């Protein structure tokens, strides 16, 4: 059976080269990167290679990259690390309702601890309303945290504009960008946008799970989440995950070599899928139009079709997609992102996310589009 | 020597069948402990598990607590039938118990009447010996911290001071074999557990309606069946694809009869499987009135599709009582995982509450029942779950 993986916002398959590279690192460079002898130095070199690759693509210095266990930890370190470190200056934080659960729940926790959290408004396409941002920023504000690209609907936020507003109105506030979904999909250079903190994750660009990074601008003070040795500038102690970090570095090198082609390719596949389905089916887009959104995410609403059942029908044809958001699919509640766009529970239930990667092809998308149409035709019968 | 002394209750009442029951119990115990260094023996109407390695003491007790037919399990020491040996053993046993000072009493039972001392004499003399050895301890016959029990049997004496309760019930297998309709919910695993408890060997049948239910809901049924292996070390689970049947019902029968016809088809599949697997009854987790379709009329209409006896052991329980069982047995956290099971998708808003058999039969004229059943039964996937040890 043909296998078409279209759930790349949840995670991407690893490049074979990354797997090979990691297993050779795992086998050869087993030394503790902190050790003084040759074995340690070899391992440290692998980490420095990855630090170099990553810093290059986001336009920062290698010394400003802190490796973590993934996007969730990076977001926690950025948000809670800022709130705790700067609480004497103020306890006001600003974010949006479209954040990933790792950010949202960090803010919820802080709210319970007495911090004041302001949420920016969003429109029906998921764009953050920036007018309110200026009013909300004050001397007490220590952090503004915004996801560059929403993982469910693919809306791109105007990071550069947000950076400017913060700089003008409250220069003391740190600016954190969750770039987990945007790395490699939308250009993002930290220094040009007044970004102080930026979260990324390896497994969204064909690297391994369990490895991520946080860019921390030189001179930015954070409270660490863990205490231990002095690895990663004391911000992320613990013996480094050498193979994971090296795999991240390798994935960045491979991906960014052909980034432009990949982005165009994904964007085309997305339009292709949308156009093919639009000809046959009644459907609506959740979030931005295919031209405006991120190149790799397409969230569609098929009225009267239960998304989860369509998902399983497609699974039976070898096509893998997502309903709601991957992190949510173990809970029956509708996704908070779709709800904040104004969708009711049934509409959220009827929504599915298709997400692409550099490895998908036209043939795959043609096959998927054909099967989606077939499955809906069949399922229509059984839905009231 | 360390051993576990096993008491079994209801069996003793069963007259001439007693031997048969004891053998079944021995067999179940041996199966459950097969990978441990133990020996299971029956001596003069008692069961003993001898342990060759003390490390597995607790593990063996834990596993024995899942075997139906046991009333209690006591970790004991054996001693030769010499009173001096018994005295010495008593001191050893108490040394391993709780830290002194404690209060105690001795309770002897002399079923071997050849033994020179009578029970009250044993109590007295052994008590005295213990007092001499544990100077801070006292005798308290009403509310002692420790009751040292001494059983004087034909070949040996056994000393013990604690007992673990068993599950009760009857040894699995002695009542024959039944087929459990296992959904992913809270009720059906408990019904299966109760069948096992009454000595039935239980095979399970789960209906899977992919893509209307996810692969995870099938995994859930497997996990639930796995829990039952704690009570019977090998559980057979049959998984029947039910999608074609559901589609046929949905396309050909009135909506409000959908649930009734679906249950009737499930019973038909189960009936077929029962005959093939030599099961003599069905077990379901139904109880009265919990949902609209569990009315007496509905139960009657559904049961009309099979001649086999249908056991509904939960019929006398409230939901809360069922939940308590599920928590005790460990199925509750699995059952409440939110994956849809096949009932939820095809359930109409207003199901017929009091469906009649003749009406169901009329509606079923539109279905090609023999073909649907053949296809379903032929494609049943069977897996055997072993106790995780």
XYZ file of C-alpha atoms in Angstrom:
773
model
C 0.000 0.000 0.000
C 1.209 3.464 -0.820
C 2.120 5.506 2.243
C 1.547 9.228 2.198
C 2.570 11.045 5.337
C 0.821 14.402 5.583
C 1.127 15.008 9.310
C 4.399 16.896 9.209
C 3.301 19.582 11.640
C 3.106 16.873 14.273
C 6.498 15.533 13.359
C 8.539 14.774 10.253
C 10.288 11.579 9.216
C 14.042 11.746 9.764
C 16.336 12.147 6.795
C 18.193 8.882 6.271
C 21.447 10.834 6.347
C 20.498 12.181 9.777
C 19.847 8.669 11.071
C 23.184 7.426 9.718
C 25.025 10.419 11.052
C 23.469 10.088 14.491
C 24.242 6.415 14.771
C 27.861 7.007 13.869
C 28.046 9.833 16.429
C 26.384 7.578 18.976
C 28.944 4.849 18.298
C 32.109 6.902 17.954
C 31.681 9.999 20.064
C 30.402 8.543 23.268
C 32.606 10.732 25.440
C 31.148 13.256 27.842
C 31.510 16.625 26.098
C 32.684 18.104 29.404
C 35.556 15.666 29.795
C 39.032 17.080 29.457
C 40.438 14.262 27.348
C 40.231 13.615 23.630
C 36.969 11.676 23.923
C 35.308 14.695 25.446
C 36.689 17.070 22.875
C 35.463 14.919 19.973
C 31.940 14.970 21.363
C 32.095 18.696 22.054
C 33.077 19.283 18.431
C 29.862 17.628 17.276
C 27.842 19.925 19.484
C 29.732 22.963 18.284
C 29.104 21.951 14.695
C 25.357 21.855 15.383
C 25.480 25.131 17.279
C 27.176 26.707 14.305
C 24.664 25.394 11.787
C 21.677 26.509 13.783
C 23.027 29.936 14.680
C 23.822 30.590 11.026
C 20.253 30.021 9.836
C 18.686 32.273 12.432
C 21.393 34.878 12.084
C 22.844 34.830 15.597
C 26.132 33.967 17.292
C 26.837 30.309 18.124
C 27.271 31.299 21.774
C 23.640 32.383 21.923
C 22.211 28.910 21.282
C 21.136 26.765 24.246
C 20.267 23.157 23.415
C 17.228 21.710 25.168
C 15.071 18.613 25.041
C 12.703 20.171 22.495
C 10.179 22.894 21.795
C 8.290 22.369 25.026
C 11.351 22.856 27.162
C 12.513 25.835 25.110
C 9.144 27.525 25.560
C 9.093 26.772 29.278
C 12.614 28.069 29.745
C 11.885 31.241 27.807
C 8.555 32.019 29.476
C 8.977 30.824 33.030
C 12.698 31.637 32.987
C 11.903 35.268 32.142
C 8.967 35.589 34.521
C 10.920 34.261 37.514
C 14.169 36.057 36.764
C 12.576 39.471 36.293
C 9.669 39.334 38.727
C 11.026 42.190 40.803
C 10.726 44.437 37.789
C 7.159 43.425 37.106
C 4.739 40.551 36.857
C 2.952 41.369 33.645
C 3.244 39.087 30.608
C 1.604 39.298 27.180
C 0.760 36.463 24.814
C -1.914 35.241 22.362
C -4.651 32.599 22.538
C -3.017 30.761 19.624
C 0.026 29.487 21.461
C 1.161 25.895 21.666
C 0.070 24.135 24.891
C 3.649 24.251 26.203
C 3.412 28.049 26.188
C -0.254 28.360 27.150
C 0.094 26.095 30.136
C 3.275 27.832 31.252
C 1.250 31.049 31.322
C -1.629 29.361 33.137
C 0.795 28.166 35.777
C 2.261 31.652 36.137
C -1.249 33.108 36.467
C -1.824 30.772 39.396
C 1.372 32.036 40.951
C 0.100 35.609 40.848
C 1.378 36.865 37.496
C -0.912 38.924 35.309
C -1.285 37.546 31.801
C -2.777 39.586 28.948
C -3.987 37.845 25.814
C -4.018 39.698 22.509
C -7.149 39.460 20.368
C -7.149 37.557 17.109
C -9.287 37.827 13.993
C -11.131 34.943 12.291
C -8.041 34.046 10.248
C -5.862 33.847 13.323
C -4.030 37.176 12.889
C -3.081 38.892 16.111
C -4.565 42.357 16.570
C -1.558 44.561 17.176
C -3.457 47.731 18.064
C -4.038 46.492 21.541
C -0.407 45.511 22.042
C 0.761 49.081 22.407
C -1.859 49.808 25.074
C -1.034 46.674 26.990
C 2.723 47.228 27.143
C 3.747 48.977 30.345
C 6.648 49.349 32.745
C 5.587 46.157 34.540
C 5.681 44.074 31.349
C 8.622 41.668 31.338
C 7.739 39.433 28.398
C 5.806 39.271 25.142
C 5.586 35.749 23.776
C 4.153 34.970 20.343
C 4.192 31.870 18.163
C 5.494 32.865 14.746
C 3.340 30.251 13.018
C 0.390 28.500 14.563
C 0.779 24.734 14.369
C -2.854 23.986 13.554
C -3.911 26.601 11.031
C -0.617 28.026 9.782
C -1.237 31.737 10.342
C 1.995 33.757 10.179
C 2.272 36.599 12.685
C 3.962 39.872 11.877
C 6.962 39.366 14.110
C 8.883 42.340 12.775
C 6.012 44.708 13.593
C 5.586 43.224 17.076
C 9.324 43.642 17.666
C 9.125 47.301 16.683
C 6.146 48.042 18.920
C 7.877 46.479 21.906
C 11.089 48.353 21.200
C 9.264 51.702 21.075
C 6.839 51.300 23.913
C 8.516 49.014 26.459
C 12.140 48.297 25.558
C 12.711 46.538 28.882
C 10.259 43.748 27.972
C 11.787 40.621 26.462
C 10.407 39.314 23.191
C 10.059 35.533 22.833
C 9.140 33.945 19.524
C 8.055 30.324 19.364
C 9.490 29.435 15.958
C 9.014 25.678 16.232
C 6.635 25.603 13.241
C 8.312 28.337 11.249
C 11.957 27.242 11.254
C 12.838 26.611 7.621
C 9.344 27.496 6.418
C 9.279 31.253 6.971
C 12.405 33.374 7.084
C 13.220 34.469 10.613
C 16.336 36.302 11.641
C 16.409 37.066 15.325
C 18.519 40.242 15.462
C 16.562 42.158 12.824
C 13.299 41.691 14.663
C 14.330 42.654 18.183
C 13.899 39.078 19.285
C 15.493 38.142 22.609
C 14.400 34.523 22.818
C 13.499 32.060 20.066
C 12.393 28.432 20.409
C 13.069 25.782 17.778
C 12.812 22.013 17.573
C 14.717 19.426 15.521
C 11.936 17.001 14.714
C 9.927 19.447 12.628
C 12.698 19.592 10.024
C 13.549 15.886 9.731
C 15.774 15.785 12.801
C 15.350 13.626 15.903
C 12.695 14.004 18.592
C 13.956 15.018 22.018
C 16.212 17.835 20.789
C 15.453 21.510 20.532
C 17.107 24.815 21.185
C 16.475 28.243 22.592
C 18.222 31.282 21.212
C 19.059 33.548 24.133
C 20.348 36.937 23.064
C 23.688 37.811 24.576
C 23.176 39.514 27.933
C 19.614 38.239 28.472
C 19.090 36.896 31.972
C 16.911 33.845 32.603
C 16.191 31.656 35.566
C 17.044 28.043 34.659
C 14.401 25.313 34.959
C 16.912 22.760 36.253
C 19.968 22.975 38.421
C 23.071 20.923 37.842
C 26.436 21.242 36.157
C 27.484 24.233 34.113
C 26.553 22.960 30.653
C 24.872 25.342 28.190
C 25.950 28.438 30.140
C 24.271 27.146 33.329
C 20.904 27.564 31.651
C 20.434 23.936 30.729
C 22.609 21.701 32.881
C 22.871 17.986 32.249
C 25.195 15.924 30.073
C 24.467 16.918 26.493
C 22.502 14.645 24.185
C 25.385 14.538 21.723
C 23.786 12.389 19.049
C 20.477 14.267 19.186
C 22.180 17.643 18.937
C 24.453 16.451 16.132
C 21.382 15.095 14.324
C 19.733 18.490 14.696
C 22.785 20.135 13.191
C 22.838 17.673 10.303
C 19.128 18.153 9.610
C 19.608 21.927 9.531
C 22.530 21.626 7.065
C 20.629 19.339 4.731
C 17.346 21.199 4.888
C 18.690 24.710 4.539
C 20.882 23.818 1.566
C 17.693 23.508 -0.510
C 15.352 25.492 1.652
C 14.009 27.731 -1.080
C 13.100 24.771 -3.292
C 11.477 22.955 -0.418
C 9.375 25.945 0.580
C 8.172 26.484 -2.981
C 7.464 22.801 -3.341
C 5.411 22.593 -0.142
C 3.527 25.718 -1.047
C 2.672 24.243 -4.418
C 1.563 20.937 -2.934
C -0.681 22.761 -0.543
C -2.348 24.686 -3.322
C -2.608 21.530 -5.390
C -4.395 19.671 -2.625
C -6.700 22.564 -1.918
C -7.622 23.043 -5.575
C -8.189 19.342 -6.206
C -10.476 19.050 -3.210
C -12.282 22.263 -3.867
C -13.440 20.937 -7.238
C -15.158 17.982 -5.658
C -16.146 18.816 -2.144
C -17.894 21.353 -0.023
C -15.129 22.590 2.216
C -13.908 25.627 4.152
C -10.466 26.748 5.174
C -9.710 27.287 8.819
C -7.216 30.101 9.113
C -5.490 32.003 6.313
C -5.976 31.417 2.586
C -3.487 29.015 0.924
C -1.568 32.015 -0.459
C -1.219 33.778 2.868
C -0.494 31.032 5.340
C 2.670 29.112 6.023
C 3.666 26.876 3.075
C 3.150 23.560 4.846
C -0.147 23.689 6.764
C -3.677 23.390 5.393
C -6.577 23.099 7.806
C -9.888 22.211 6.202
C -13.426 21.906 7.415
C -15.634 19.325 5.693
C -19.212 19.987 6.806
C -21.088 16.937 8.177
C -18.014 14.714 8.055
C -16.607 13.646 11.393
C -12.935 14.444 11.103
C -11.706 11.558 13.169
C -13.583 9.026 11.069
C -12.257 10.504 7.845
C -8.808 10.410 9.427
C -9.128 6.682 10.119
C -10.579 5.995 6.669
C -7.563 7.705 5.116
C -5.276 5.814 7.458
C -6.716 2.671 5.918
C -5.511 3.959 2.521
C -2.056 4.716 3.889
C -2.614 8.450 4.274
C -1.757 10.023 7.624
C -3.192 13.351 8.705
C -4.333 15.027 11.899
C -7.594 16.099 13.465
C -7.627 19.131 15.716
C -4.037 19.178 16.839
C -1.783 16.185 17.459
C -1.197 17.116 21.053
C -4.941 17.166 21.578
C -6.061 14.024 19.854
C -6.000 12.059 23.075
C -8.649 14.309 24.504
C -12.127 14.678 23.108
C -12.374 18.447 23.601
C -12.193 20.598 20.475
C -8.900 22.309 19.815
C -8.439 25.637 21.608
C -7.081 27.172 18.423
C -10.155 26.349 16.344
C -12.373 27.450 19.216
C -10.630 30.810 19.393
C -11.277 31.323 15.661
C -14.963 31.058 16.561
C -15.620 27.466 15.497
C -18.146 25.510 17.540
C -17.518 21.950 18.756
C -19.133 20.352 15.695
C -17.168 22.488 13.266
C -13.948 21.697 15.096
C -14.939 18.035 14.926
C -15.331 18.364 11.162
C -11.865 19.844 10.715
C -8.673 18.157 9.553
C -5.110 19.296 9.150
C -2.928 18.325 6.218
C 0.721 19.274 6.625
C 3.582 18.829 4.209
C 7.325 18.393 4.312
C 10.251 18.587 1.937
C 9.831 14.884 1.244
C 6.280 14.945 -0.156
C 5.697 14.701 -3.882
C 3.013 15.711 -6.387
C 2.077 12.079 -6.944
C 1.467 11.642 -3.237
C -0.767 14.662 -3.077
C -2.718 13.565 -6.157
C -3.249 10.180 -4.547
C -4.281 11.775 -1.248
C -6.727 14.165 -2.898
C -8.330 11.317 -4.811
C -8.690 9.208 -1.663
C -10.090 12.078 0.390
C -12.816 12.521 -2.206
C -13.539 8.775 -2.306
C -13.651 8.449 1.451
C -15.952 11.428 1.888
C -18.286 10.063 -0.788
C -18.475 6.810 1.121
C -18.768 8.313 4.575
C -21.460 10.807 3.590
C -23.908 7.927 3.727
C -23.247 7.248 7.360
C -23.224 10.776 8.691
C -26.446 12.475 9.544
C 11.426 -24.574 55.380
C 9.452 -21.598 54.053
C 6.170 -22.335 52.409
C 2.802 -20.858 51.647
C -0.165 -22.506 53.235
C -3.276 -22.168 51.156
C -6.863 -22.370 52.325
C -9.752 -22.826 49.975
C -13.298 -22.321 51.024
C -16.321 -23.140 48.972
C -14.605 -26.157 47.466
C -14.750 -28.014 50.706
C -18.525 -27.916 50.559
C -18.824 -29.546 47.208
C -19.015 -33.177 48.300
C -17.888 -35.722 45.774
C -16.626 -33.143 43.327
C -14.076 -31.958 45.813
C -11.195 -33.887 44.328
C -11.955 -32.538 40.876
C -12.021 -28.986 42.193
C -8.786 -29.417 44.072
C -7.087 -30.665 40.970
C -8.333 -27.699 38.974
C -7.065 -25.378 41.656
C -3.648 -27.069 41.684
C -3.483 -26.794 37.928
C -4.327 -23.076 38.016
C -1.794 -22.418 40.753
C 0.918 -24.262 38.832
C 0.136 -22.298 35.669
C 0.201 -19.011 37.504
C 3.511 -19.764 39.206
C 5.101 -21.755 36.387
C 8.162 -19.545 36.060
C 8.932 -19.330 39.785
C 11.109 -21.838 41.690
C 8.235 -23.401 43.589
C 6.618 -26.729 44.125
C 2.880 -27.128 44.615
C 1.708 -30.014 46.758
C -1.518 -31.327 48.125
C -1.322 -33.083 51.467
C -4.279 -34.298 53.438
C -6.709 -31.785 52.017
C -4.443 -28.768 52.130
C -2.414 -27.049 49.456
C 1.159 -26.043 50.009
C 3.454 -23.981 47.871
C 7.072 -24.663 48.774
C 9.468 -21.882 47.880
C 12.966 -22.738 46.798
C 14.022 -19.135 46.755
C 12.837 -16.639 49.350
C 13.265 -13.767 46.945
C 10.003 -14.719 45.233
C 7.939 -14.827 48.402
C 5.995 -11.638 47.798
C 5.670 -12.207 44.073
C 4.163 -15.635 44.680
C 1.701 -14.232 47.219
C 0.668 -11.444 44.843
C -0.001 -13.878 42.068
C -1.864 -16.304 44.300
C -4.147 -13.477 45.364
C -5.451 -13.387 41.797
C -6.428 -17.062 41.727
C -10.087 -17.757 42.235
C -10.923 -20.481 44.739
C -8.429 -19.407 47.400
C -9.671 -18.052 50.688
C -6.351 -17.099 52.189
C -2.626 -17.516 51.880
C -0.333 -17.745 54.891
C 3.437 -17.583 54.705
C 4.513 -20.335 57.140
C 7.467 -22.278 58.465
C 7.369 -26.024 58.736
C 8.818 -27.962 61.615
C 9.256 -31.667 62.398
C 6.692 -33.091 64.816
C 8.930 -32.722 67.815
C 7.913 -30.210 70.446
C 11.495 -28.993 70.988
C 11.782 -28.251 67.253
C 8.449 -26.490 67.305
C 9.537 -24.312 70.219
C 12.697 -23.306 68.461
C 10.847 -22.573 65.234
C 8.297 -20.438 67.100
C 11.065 -18.192 68.377
C 12.576 -17.900 64.900
C 9.254 -17.000 63.343
C 8.576 -14.294 65.935
C 12.075 -12.896 65.590
C 11.285 -12.205 61.957
C 7.945 -10.580 62.742
C 7.606 -7.152 64.341
C 10.041 -5.528 66.724
C 9.396 -6.219 70.400
C 7.787 -5.273 72.684
C 4.579 -6.814 71.373
C 1.666 -8.695 72.843
C 0.857 -12.139 71.545
C -1.057 -15.307 71.931
C -0.574 -18.843 70.647
C -3.403 -20.665 68.878
C -2.700 -24.338 68.283
C -4.784 -26.771 66.241
C -3.993 -30.417 66.549
C -5.539 -32.380 63.717
C -2.937 -35.124 64.213
C -4.206 -36.755 67.360
C -1.030 -38.846 67.659
C 0.803 -35.741 68.844
C 1.362 -36.107 72.598
C 0.266 -32.620 73.700
C -3.286 -31.333 73.420
C -3.993 -27.927 71.921
C -4.423 -25.998 75.226
C -1.197 -27.547 76.504
C 0.642 -26.498 73.371
C -0.688 -22.941 73.767
C 0.450 -22.788 77.356
C 3.877 -24.356 77.018
C 4.771 -22.608 73.782
C 3.591 -19.291 75.247
C 5.856 -19.809 78.218
C 8.802 -20.590 75.994
C 8.223 -17.418 73.967
C 7.988 -15.295 77.119
C 11.347 -16.684 78.226
C 12.890 -15.637 74.944
C 11.243 -12.242 74.527
C 11.516 -10.673 77.952
C 9.708 -7.422 76.991
C 6.677 -9.175 75.499
C 3.369 -10.045 77.134
C 0.529 -12.414 76.504
C -2.797 -10.862 75.558
C -5.490 -13.351 74.637
C -8.123 -10.754 73.691
C -6.394 -8.271 71.457
C -2.838 -9.408 70.713
C -0.494 -7.713 68.240
C 0.473 -11.140 66.961
C -1.438 -14.408 66.937
C 0.989 -17.248 66.383
C -0.896 -20.121 64.830
C 0.447 -23.631 65.114
C -1.054 -26.444 63.086
C -0.063 -29.958 64.058
C -0.631 -32.100 60.960
C 0.168 -35.662 59.975
C 3.757 -35.214 58.927
C 4.793 -31.760 60.017
C 3.790 -28.800 62.085
C 3.226 -25.369 60.513
C 3.742 -22.044 62.242
C 2.492 -18.712 60.942
C 1.198 -15.405 62.177
C -0.232 -13.605 59.146
C -2.596 -14.338 56.305
C -3.346 -12.637 53.024
C -6.924 -12.793 51.785
C -7.596 -14.645 48.531
C -10.231 -13.681 45.954
C -12.671 -16.431 46.928
C -14.847 -17.884 44.176
C -14.238 -21.103 42.290
C -11.213 -22.289 40.312
C -11.341 -21.042 36.733
C -12.341 -23.814 34.377
C -14.462 -25.990 36.608
C -17.704 -24.442 35.447
C -16.919 -24.773 31.753
C -16.195 -22.098 29.191
C -18.102 -18.956 28.234
C -17.677 -16.136 25.745
C -17.534 -12.559 27.023
C -18.669 -9.659 24.849
C -15.906 -7.207 25.627
C -16.373 -3.566 24.646
C -13.996 -0.835 25.675
C -16.245 0.342 28.488
C -16.288 -0.030 32.233
C -18.886 -2.774 32.530
C -17.917 -5.683 30.321
C -14.486 -6.417 31.844
C -16.141 -6.623 35.253
C -18.744 -9.026 33.897
C -15.868 -11.159 32.587
C -14.111 -11.018 35.923
C -17.286 -12.209 37.622
C -17.581 -15.083 35.156
C -14.014 -16.102 35.993
C -14.837 -15.813 39.658
C -17.598 -18.362 39.320
C -15.201 -20.831 37.771
C -15.861 -20.096 34.097
C -13.023 -20.091 31.669
C -13.599 -16.924 29.662
C -12.763 -16.141 26.056
C -13.500 -12.599 24.941
C -14.992 -11.168 21.766
C -14.457 -7.554 20.782
C -16.152 -5.805 17.875
C -14.015 -3.369 15.984
C -15.435 -0.878 13.492
C -12.456 0.694 11.833
C -12.468 3.454 10.531
C -15.456 4.415 12.668
C -13.387 3.582 15.697
C -9.671 4.107 15.960
C -6.901 1.559 16.190
C -6.508 2.784 19.761
C -9.920 1.524 20.806
C -8.845 -1.960 19.730
C -5.645 -1.570 21.753
C -7.850 -0.609 24.663
C -9.799 -3.880 24.425
C -6.514 -5.773 24.298
C -5.289 -3.983 27.407
C -8.532 -4.779 29.212
C -8.243 -8.451 28.304
C -4.651 -8.311 29.496
C -5.841 -7.233 32.950
C -7.928 -10.402 33.150
C -4.779 -12.525 32.783
C -4.058 -11.691 36.396
C -7.006 -13.944 37.207
C -6.439 -16.513 34.529
C -2.950 -16.722 33.078
C -4.077 -17.150 29.493
C -6.940 -15.200 27.957
C -8.045 -15.627 24.359
C -9.363 -12.503 22.673
C -11.262 -12.601 19.390
C -11.516 -9.389 17.417
C -14.305 -9.220 14.882
C -14.441 -6.541 12.185
C -17.936 -5.153 12.415
C -17.820 -2.314 9.907
C -19.581 -4.098 7.030
C -22.425 -5.174 9.278
C -22.840 -1.684 10.693
C -22.882 -0.162 7.257
C -25.475 -2.673 6.110
C -27.675 -1.951 9.112
C -27.317 1.763 8.644
C -28.236 1.596 4.970
C -31.096 -0.886 5.242
C -32.813 -0.538 8.603
C -34.752 2.289 10.225
C -32.504 4.465 12.361
C -34.345 3.974 15.617
C -33.940 0.196 15.322
C -30.206 0.492 14.598
C -28.931 -0.276 18.078
C -31.245 -3.222 18.549
C -30.301 -4.793 15.228
C -26.634 -4.127 15.908
C -26.835 -5.936 19.238
C -28.747 -8.786 17.640
C -26.014 -9.145 15.022
C -23.350 -9.096 17.716
C -25.179 -11.873 19.526
C -25.404 -13.882 16.333
C -21.676 -13.566 15.720
C -21.031 -14.484 19.359
C -23.372 -17.465 19.107
C -21.458 -18.784 16.094
C -18.123 -18.277 17.770
C -19.325 -19.964 20.953
C -20.197 -23.108 19.071
C -16.872 -23.121 17.262
C -14.917 -22.629 20.471
C -17.011 -24.922 22.611
C -18.246 -22.140 24.861
C -21.519 -22.912 26.582
C -22.751 -19.440 27.483
C -22.447 -15.743 26.723
C -21.471 -13.132 29.279
C -22.325 -9.474 28.788
C -21.879 -6.344 30.840
C -25.490 -5.281 30.410
C -27.498 -4.148 33.327
C -31.040 -2.960 33.536
C -32.004 0.563 32.653
C -28.541 2.127 32.521
C -29.189 3.323 29.006
C -32.395 3.494 27.036
C -31.681 0.297 25.124
C -31.245 -1.779 28.273
C -34.898 -2.260 28.945
C -36.414 -5.650 29.566
C -37.991 -5.583 26.105
C -34.691 -4.718 24.528
C -32.847 -7.462 26.386
C -35.499 -9.956 25.385
C -35.404 -8.922 21.728
C -31.641 -9.170 21.624
C -31.476 -12.501 23.475
C -34.006 -14.022 21.067
C -31.164 -14.491 18.565
C -29.423 -17.187 20.613
C -30.356 -20.375 22.467
C -27.314 -20.127 24.675
C -27.712 -18.962 28.238
C -26.715 -15.296 28.524
C -25.166 -14.297 31.833
C -25.451 -10.679 32.888
C -23.628 -10.689 36.195
C -23.897 -6.908 36.623
C -27.664 -6.928 36.622
C -27.819 -6.386 40.383
C -25.189 -3.668 40.588
C -25.404 0.104 40.526
C -23.014 2.024 38.319
C -21.042 3.147 41.341
C -20.611 -0.427 42.502
C -19.376 -1.432 39.064
C -16.885 1.420 39.141
C -15.609 0.258 42.547
C -14.949 -3.188 41.106
C -13.239 -1.656 38.080
C -10.979 0.356 40.345
C -10.154 -2.653 42.472
C -9.376 -4.864 39.495
C -7.481 -2.159 37.648
C -9.598 -1.858 34.502
C -11.014 1.560 35.355
C -8.142 3.761 34.144
C -8.091 1.828 30.860
C -11.848 1.932 30.370
C -12.149 5.682 30.809
C -9.662 6.526 28.054
C -11.716 8.565 25.608
C -11.432 6.615 22.352
C -14.787 6.108 20.769
C -16.078 2.581 20.783
C -18.285 1.344 18.032
C -21.551 2.127 19.755
C -21.153 5.886 19.743
C -20.996 6.634 16.022
C -24.055 4.757 14.900
C -26.264 5.545 17.848
C -29.368 7.448 16.751
C -30.652 10.327 18.844
C -33.848 8.488 19.664
C -33.336 4.725 19.761
C -36.372 2.474 20.142
C -36.673 1.928 23.872
C -38.993 -1.062 23.814
C -38.199 -2.897 20.581
C -40.161 -6.053 19.804
C -38.594 -9.216 18.421
C -41.129 -9.567 15.611
C -40.472 -6.007 14.550
C -36.714 -6.594 14.561
C -37.204 -9.705 12.443
C -39.266 -7.772 9.970
C -36.609 -5.086 9.649
C -33.891 -7.710 9.271
C -35.581 -9.014 6.112
C -33.602 -6.290 4.372
C -30.269 -7.750 5.454
C -28.428 -10.690 3.969
C -27.715 -12.093 7.397
C -26.011 -15.388 6.439
C -23.478 -13.642 4.200
C -22.816 -10.866 6.690
C -22.282 -13.411 9.460
C -20.042 -15.655 7.387
C -17.827 -12.772 6.352
C -17.582 -11.488 9.877
C -16.864 -14.837 11.528
C -14.368 -15.956 8.897
C -12.292 -12.839 9.372
C -12.085 -12.922 13.142
C -8.586 -12.238 14.405
C -7.662 -14.238 17.496
C -4.924 -13.324 19.907
C -3.808 -15.087 23.050
C -2.756 -12.948 25.959
C -0.382 -14.299 28.571
C 0.014 -13.014 32.109
C 2.826 -10.435 32.240
C 5.382 -11.617 34.703
